[in-house]
CSV table of C-alpha atoms in Angstrom, one decimal:
chain,number,residue,atom,x,y,z
A,9,PHE,CA,18.6,3.7,-20.6
A,10,PHE,CA,17.7,3.5,-16.9
A,11,HIS,CA,18.4,0.3,-14.8
A,12,TYR,CA,17.5,-0.2,-11.1
A,13,SER,CA,18.2,-3.5,-9.3
A,14,GLY,CA,17.4,-3.1,-5.7
A,15,HIS,CA,14.6,-3.0,-3.2
A,16,GLY,CA,11.0,-2.3,-4.2
A,17,SER,CA,7.9,-1.9,-2.1
A,18,GLN,CA,4.4,-0.4,-2.1
A,19,GLN,CA,2.8,2.5,-0.2
A,20,PRO,CA,-0.8,3.8,-0.1
A,21,ASP,CA,-1.8,5.7,-3.2
A,22,THR,CA,-2.2,9.4,-2.4
A,23,SER,CA,-3.0,10.7,-5.9
A,24,GLY,CA,-5.9,8.4,-6.7
A,25,ASP,CA,-4.5,7.1,-10.0
A,26,GLU,CA,-4.1,3.5,-9.0
A,27,MET,CA,-7.2,1.7,-10.4
A,28,THR,CA,-6.6,-1.6,-8.6
A,29,GLY,CA,-5.1,-2.3,-5.2
A,30,GLY,CA,-4.9,1.3,-4.1
A,31,LYS,CA,-1.1,1.2,-3.8
A,32,ASP,CA,1.7,3.0,-5.5
A,33,ASP,CA,4.8,0.9,-6.5
A,34,THR,CA,8.0,2.3,-5.0
A,35,ILE,CA,11.7,1.9,-5.2
A,36,VAL,CA,13.6,2.0,-1.9
A,37,PRO,CA,16.8,4.1,-2.1
A,38,CYS,CA,19.5,3.8,0.5
A,39,ASP,CA,18.4,7.0,2.2
A,40,TYR,CA,14.7,6.1,2.3
A,41,ASP,CA,14.7,6.3,6.1
A,42,ARG,CA,15.4,10.1,5.8
A,43,ASN,CA,13.8,10.9,2.5
A,44,GLY,CA,11.2,8.2,1.9
A,45,MET,CA,10.6,5.9,-0.9
A,46,ILE,CA,10.3,7.0,-4.5
A,47,SER,CA,6.8,6.3,-5.8
A,48,ASP,CA,5.7,5.3,-9.3
A,49,ASP,CA,4.1,8.7,-9.6
A,50,GLU,CA,7.4,10.5,-8.9
A,51,LEU,CA,9.3,8.1,-11.3
A,52,ARG,CA,6.9,8.9,-14.0
A,53,THR,CA,7.1,12.7,-13.4
A,54,MET,CA,10.9,12.6,-13.3
A,55,LEU,CA,11.8,10.0,-16.0
A,56,VAL,CA,8.9,9.9,-18.5
A,57,MET,CA,6.9,13.2,-18.7
A,58,PRO,CA,9.8,15.6,-19.5
A,59,LEU,CA,11.0,13.5,-22.6
A,60,PRO,CA,10.2,15.0,-26.0
A,61,LYS,CA,9.0,13.2,-29.1
A,62,GLY,CA,11.7,11.2,-30.8
A,63,VAL,CA,13.4,10.1,-27.6
A,64,ARG,CA,13.5,6.4,-26.6
A,65,LEU,CA,13.9,5.5,-23.0
A,66,THR,CA,14.3,1.8,-22.0
A,67,VAL,CA,13.8,1.1,-18.3
A,68,ILE,CA,14.7,-2.1,-16.5
A,69,LEU,CA,13.4,-2.3,-12.9
A,70,ASP,CA,14.5,-5.4,-11.1
A,71,CYS,CA,12.7,-5.0,-7.8
A,72,CYS,CA,9.7,-6.3,-5.9
A,73,HIS,CA,6.3,-4.9,-6.8
A,74,SER,CA,7.5,-3.3,-10.0
A,75,GLY,CA,4.9,-4.5,-12.5
A,76,THR,CA,3.4,-1.1,-13.2
A,77,ALA,CA,6.2,1.0,-11.6
A,78,LEU,CA,6.1,3.8,-14.2
A,79,ASP,CA,2.3,3.9,-14.6
A,80,LEU,CA,2.7,3.4,-18.4
A,81,PRO,CA,-0.6,3.2,-20.3
A,82,CYS,CA,0.2,0.0,-22.4
A,83,LYS,CA,1.0,-3.5,-21.2
A,84,ALA,CA,2.0,-6.6,-23.1
A,85,VAL,CA,-0.1,-9.6,-22.1
A,86,LEU,CA,1.2,-13.1,-23.0
A,87,GLN,CA,-1.7,-15.4,-23.9
A,88,ALA,CA,-1.9,-19.1,-23.1
A,89,ASP,CA,-1.1,-20.0,-26.7
A,90,GLY,CA,2.2,-18.1,-26.6
A,91,SER,CA,0.8,-15.1,-28.6
A,92,ILE,CA,1.2,-11.6,-27.1
A,93,VAL,CA,-1.1,-8.6,-27.3
A,94,MET,CA,-0.9,-5.0,-26.1
A,95,LYS,CA,-3.6,-3.8,-23.7
A,96,LYS,CA,-4.2,-0.1,-23.1
A,97,LYS,CA,-5.6,1.5,-20.0
A,98,SER,CA,-9.0,3.3,-20.5
A,99,PRO,CA,-8.8,7.1,-21.0
A,100,GLN,CA,-10.1,7.6,-17.5
A,101,GLN,CA,-7.0,5.8,-16.1
A,102,ILE,CA,-4.6,7.9,-18.1
A,103,LYS,CA,-4.1,11.5,-16.8
A,104,HIS,CA,-1.2,12.6,-19.1
A,105,THR,CA,1.0,11.0,-21.7
A,106,SER,CA,4.5,11.7,-22.9
A,107,GLU,CA,5.3,12.0,-26.6
A,108,ALA,CA,8.5,9.9,-26.0
A,109,ASP,CA,8.8,6.2,-26.6
A,110,VAL,CA,9.2,4.6,-23.2
A,111,VAL,CA,9.5,0.9,-22.7
A,112,MET,CA,9.8,-0.8,-19.3
A,113,VAL,CA,10.6,-4.4,-18.3
A,114,SER,CA,9.9,-5.0,-14.7
A,115,GLY,CA,11.2,-7.8,-12.5
A,116,CYS,CA,7.7,-9.1,-11.6
A,117,LYS,CA,4.0,-8.4,-11.3
A,118,ASP,CA,2.9,-5.7,-8.8
A,119,SER,CA,1.8,-8.5,-6.4
A,120,GLN,CA,5.1,-10.4,-6.6
A,121,THR,CA,8.7,-10.2,-5.3
A,122,SER,CA,11.9,-10.2,-7.3
A,123,ALA,CA,14.5,-12.7,-6.3
A,124,ASP,CA,18.3,-12.7,-6.4
A,125,ILE,CA,20.4,-15.3,-8.2
A,126,GLY,CA,23.6,-16.6,-6.7
A,127,ALA,CA,27.2,-16.1,-7.9
A,128,GLY,CA,28.2,-18.5,-10.6
A,129,ALA,CA,24.7,-18.8,-12.1
A,130,ALA,CA,24.5,-17.9,-15.8
A,131,GLY,CA,28.1,-16.7,-15.7
A,132,ASN,CA,27.6,-14.2,-12.9
A,133,GLU,CA,30.8,-13.6,-10.8
A,134,ARG,CA,28.7,-12.1,-8.0
A,135,PRO,CA,25.1,-12.5,-6.8
A,136,ALA,CA,22.7,-10.3,-8.8
A,137,GLY,CA,19.0,-9.8,-9.5
A,138,ALA,CA,17.4,-12.8,-11.2
A,139,MET,CA,15.6,-10.7,-13.7
A,140,THR,CA,18.7,-8.6,-14.5
A,141,THR,CA,20.6,-11.9,-15.1
A,142,ALA,CA,17.8,-13.1,-17.3
A,143,PHE,CA,17.8,-9.9,-19.3
A,144,LYS,CA,21.6,-9.9,-19.7
A,145,THR,CA,21.6,-13.5,-20.8
A,146,VAL,CA,18.7,-13.2,-23.2
A,147,ILE,CA,19.7,-9.8,-24.8
A,148,THR,CA,23.3,-11.2,-25.3
A,149,LYS,CA,21.9,-14.3,-27.1
A,150,TYR,CA,19.2,-12.5,-29.1
A,151,LYS,CA,20.8,-9.1,-29.9
A,152,GLU,CA,18.2,-8.4,-32.6
A,153,GLY,CA,15.3,-10.1,-30.7
A,154,SER,CA,11.8,-8.7,-30.8
A,155,PHE,CA,10.0,-7.5,-27.8
A,156,HIS,CA,8.0,-10.7,-27.8
A,157,ARG,CA,11.0,-13.0,-28.0
A,158,ILE,CA,12.9,-11.1,-25.3
A,159,LEU,CA,10.0,-11.3,-22.8
A,160,VAL,CA,9.2,-14.9,-23.6
A,161,GLU,CA,12.9,-15.9,-23.3
A,162,MET,CA,13.4,-14.0,-20.0
A,163,ARG,CA,10.3,-15.7,-18.5
A,164,SER,CA,11.6,-19.1,-19.7
A,165,PHE,CA,15.0,-18.4,-18.2
A,166,LEU,CA,13.6,-17.7,-14.8
A,167,ARG,CA,11.0,-20.5,-14.9
A,168,SER,CA,13.8,-23.1,-15.8
A,169,ARG,CA,15.7,-22.0,-12.7
A,170,HIS,CA,12.5,-22.3,-10.5
A,171,PHE,CA,11.9,-18.6,-10.0
A,172,THR,CA,8.2,-17.7,-9.7
A,173,GLN,CA,8.5,-14.1,-10.6
A,174,VAL,CA,7.0,-13.1,-14.0
A,175,PRO,CA,8.7,-10.1,-15.8
A,176,GLN,CA,6.3,-7.6,-17.3
A,177,LEU,CA,6.6,-5.4,-20.4
A,178,SER,CA,4.8,-2.0,-20.6
A,179,SER,CA,5.1,1.1,-22.7
A,180,GLU,CA,4.0,4.7,-23.1
A,181,HIS,CA,2.5,3.9,-26.6
A,182,TYR,CA,1.4,0.8,-28.4
A,183,LEU,CA,4.4,-1.3,-29.4
A,184,ASP,CA,4.9,-3.4,-32.5
A,185,LEU,CA,5.8,-6.5,-30.5
A,186,THR,CA,7.6,-8.0,-33.5
A,187,ALA,CA,10.0,-5.0,-33.6
A,188,CYS,CA,13.6,-5.2,-32.3
A,189,PHE,CA,13.8,-4.6,-28.5
A,190,MET,CA,17.2,-2.9,-28.9
A,191,PRO,CA,16.8,-1.0,-32.2
A,192,ASP,CA,20.4,0.3,-32.0
A,193,SER,CA,21.6,-3.2,-32.5
A,194,GLU,CA,20.0,-3.5,-35.9
A,195,PRO,CA,22.6,-3.1,-38.7
A,196,VAL,CA,22.3,0.4,-40.3
A,197,GLU,CA,22.9,0.9,-44.0
A,198,VAL,CA,25.4,3.7,-44.5
A,199,GLU,CA,26.0,5.4,-47.8
A,200,PRO,CA,29.7,5.5,-48.8
A,201,ILE,CA,31.3,8.9,-48.5
A,202,LYS,CA,32.1,10.3,-51.9
């Protein structure tokens, strides 16, 4: 599990892998003035590519311009009727894939900013990222919720509090959007010890 709630930005794409906009999404660490921002290409290289088959990585990026921050090949698209479908990049857009199951929820679209929510909102004792608060609230309420339900409920939480950011869901491989978002929360049948 990897969670980042902080500053995000964009910088010119130097690898040529961004098909629209020509910009890499970045996270902005506290030492960025000395060491620079961390691009989506670097995040993918460090977090996604080394993982072997059978590993599940869940990433929560609550920062501006984070919609495609790991350059994952598959993206969930919510239709006007409430249904949700997975779209996959074309083979020309995908250089390398990982065998691991990687799922990311981002705070907003690449073109948007992610907001903060004040102390006292939704039970927060301190100010926090609005998307982080939405995720915490929704995953607590729907512990066995599907990918579809979690995304829809997070967007509803933010919209009902007048936030314009739209969380995005993407993955390394196609997802069964009816499957449980947090599979470890599902009850496991255990054989009695004899």
